Amino acid sequence: MLNDYIEIDQPPWLQLVPYGRRETLLQAPPSIRQVFVEAGLAYGDDDETVRFWDGLAARARGMRDGVLTEIGRQGERHTLRYERNRTGFEPKWVALDSSSDGYDVLSRISMSDSRRLTIEVKASERRVEHASFYLTRNEWETATSSLSHQFHLWSLTPNAVLLAVVHLDEIDAHVAKDCGAGIWQSVLIPFQSFAGKFEAVPDME
């Protein structure tokens, strides 16, 4: 019954499940917490209880990944429109066909310059001061090997659509370095690091 309720209602507290049982039960409404207690799922580490929580966590991660994917797609769509307006040519939505290329959109330098411009798009529904993005090693290596590369950071809030066009040298100061036997794979970078570059894009609203 509990699984049926969660499947139908998709309650907000479900997003907490990947962080653990205790965190979930602390934040869930008291009535829900009581249901878990009465079902014998609030405590214990027997196989059935562990399977229940692992299954719930997998479902929650799927929901969260789906939401993040949609936000990312919104950013990519905005970049496609922005580049179309900027260059007068149709850019290519690379990320739609493959996630292994290391960038999302292929455009050109300008209306008069047809040289390739590769673009990595990062988007968030948070305001600039609260948003951040993960940069992977593959994305960074692609960026540094490209002749012309940009990062488009989109802040997609209900009140405004803001874009920061960030260049390679501006990102470089925030990229991790390998040290000893350690090899970095991803780094979290705040949008706030480029706060002065964000501008409203009226025709995107």
C-alpha positions in Angstrom: 0.0 0.0 0.0 2.8 2.4 0.9 4.5 1.7 -2.5 1.2 2.3 -4.3 0.7 5.6 -2.5 4.3 6.8 -3.4 3.8 5.7 -7.0 0.6 7.7 -7.4 1.3 10.8 -5.3 5.0 11.3 -5.9 5.4 13.1 -2.5 8.1 15.9 -2.2 9.9 14.1 0.6 10.7 11.2 -1.8 13.6 13.4 -3.2 15.3 13.0 0.2 15.4 9.2 0.1 18.8 8.9 -1.7 20.3 10.8 1.3 19.3 8.0 3.7 16.4 6.8 5.8 17.1 9.1 8.8 17.1 12.2 6.6 13.9 11.1 4.9 12.0 10.4 8.2 13.2 13.6 9.8 11.8 15.7 6.9 8.7 13.7 6.1 5.3 14.8 7.6 4.5 13.2 11.0 1.7 11.2 9.6 4.0 9.6 7.0 6.6 9.0 9.6 4.1 7.1 11.6 3.2 4.9 8.7 6.8 3.9 8.2 7.0 3.1 12.0 3.9 1.0 11.9 5.0 -0.8 8.7 8.3 -1.7 10.5 10.4 0.2 8.0 11.6 3.0 10.2 14.2 0.9 12.0 16.1 -2.4 11.4 18.4 -3.7 8.7 16.8 -7.0 7.7 16.9 -7.9 4.0 13.3 -6.9 3.3 13.7 -3.4 4.9 17.0 -2.8 3.1 15.4 -3.8 -0.3 12.5 -1.5 0.3 14.7 1.6 1.0 17.1 0.7 -1.9 14.1 0.4 -4.3 12.7 3.7 -3.0 16.1 5.4 -3.5 16.4 4.1 -7.0 13.0 5.5 -7.8 13.9 8.9 -6.3 17.1 9.1 -8.2 15.3 8.4 -11.4 12.8 11.3 -10.7 15.6 13.7 -9.8 17.7 12.7 -12.9 14.6 13.2 -15.0 14.1 16.7 -13.6 17.8 17.6 -14.1 17.7 16.3 -17.6 14.7 18.5 -18.5 16.4 21.6 -17.1 19.5 20.8 -19.1 17.4 20.4 -22.3 15.7 23.8 -21.6 19.2 25.4 -21.5 20.2 23.7 -24.7 17.1 24.8 -26.4 17.7 28.4 -25.3 21.3 28.2 -26.6 20.1 26.9 -30.0 17.7 29.9 -30.3 20.3 32.3 -29.0 22.9 31.1 -31.6 20.3 31.1 -34.4 19.6 34.8 -33.6 23.2 35.7 -33.2 24.6 34.1 -36.3 21.6 33.8 -38.7 22.5 30.1 -39.1 21.0 26.9 -37.7 23.2 25.4 -35.0 23.5 21.6 -34.5 22.1 20.1 -31.3 24.9 17.6 -30.7 23.9 16.5 -27.3 20.6 15.2 -28.6 22.3 12.6 -30.6 25.2 11.7 -28.3 26.4 12.6 -24.8 30.0 11.5 -25.5 31.2 14.4 -27.7 32.0 16.6 -24.7 29.9 19.5 -25.8 26.2 20.2 -26.4 25.8 22.6 -29.4 27.9 23.2 -32.5 27.6 26.7 -33.9 29.8 29.2 -35.8 31.9 32.2 -34.8 29.7 34.8 -36.3 27.5 35.6 -39.3 30.6 36.2 -41.5 32.9 33.7 -39.9 32.0 30.0 -40.5 34.6 28.5 -38.3 33.3 26.0 -35.7 32.3 27.1 -32.3 31.6 24.3 -29.8 29.4 25.2 -26.8 28.9 23.4 -23.5 25.5 24.4 -21.9 24.8 24.4 -18.2 21.4 25.4 -16.8 19.8 25.8 -13.4 16.4 26.9 -12.2 18.1 28.6 -9.3 19.1 32.3 -9.1 22.7 33.0 -10.0 23.9 33.4 -6.4 22.5 29.9 -5.5 23.3 28.0 -8.7 26.3 25.8 -9.6 27.3 23.3 -12.3 29.4 20.2 -12.6 32.2 20.3 -15.1 33.5 16.9 -16.1 37.0 16.0 -17.2 35.8 15.0 -20.6 34.0 18.3 -21.0 37.1 20.2 -20.0 39.4 18.2 -22.3 37.0 18.8 -25.2 37.0 22.5 -24.4 40.8 22.9 -24.3 41.2 20.9 -27.5 38.7 22.9 -29.4 39.8 25.9 -31.5 36.9 28.0 -30.3 34.8 27.0 -27.3 32.3 28.7 -25.0 30.3 27.8 -22.0 26.7 29.0 -21.8 25.4 29.3 -18.2 21.6 29.7 -18.0 19.7 30.9 -14.9 16.1 29.9 -15.7 14.0 31.4 -12.9 10.3 32.3 -13.2 11.2 36.0 -13.2 14.0 36.2 -15.7 16.1 34.2 -18.2 19.8 35.1 -17.7 22.7 34.0 -19.8 26.5 34.2 -19.1 28.7 33.5 -22.1 31.9 32.3 -20.4 35.2 31.7 -22.2 37.9 29.1 -21.6 40.3 31.2 -19.7 37.6 32.3 -17.3 36.7 28.7 -16.5 40.4 27.7 -16.2 40.8 29.4 -12.8 38.2 27.1 -11.3 39.2 23.8 -12.7 40.8 21.1 -10.5 44.3 19.8 -11.0 45.7 16.3 -10.8 47.9 15.9 -7.8 50.1 12.9 -6.9 48.2 9.8 -7.8 44.9 11.6 -7.7 43.0 12.3 -10.9 40.1 14.6 -10.9 36.9 13.6 -12.7 34.5 16.5 -12.1 34.5 19.8 -10.3 31.6 21.9 -8.9 31.7 25.5 -10.0 29.3 28.2 -8.7 27.5 30.4 -11.2 28.3 33.3 -8.8 32.0 33.1 -10.0 30.8 34.7 -13.2 28.1 37.0 -11.7 29.2 40.0 -13.7 28.7 38.3 -17.0 25.0 37.4 -16.6 22.6 39.4 -18.8 18.9 39.1 -19.4 17.9 37.6 -22.7 14.4 39.2 -23.3 13.3 37.1 -26.3 13.9 33.9 -24.2 11.4 34.8 -21.5 
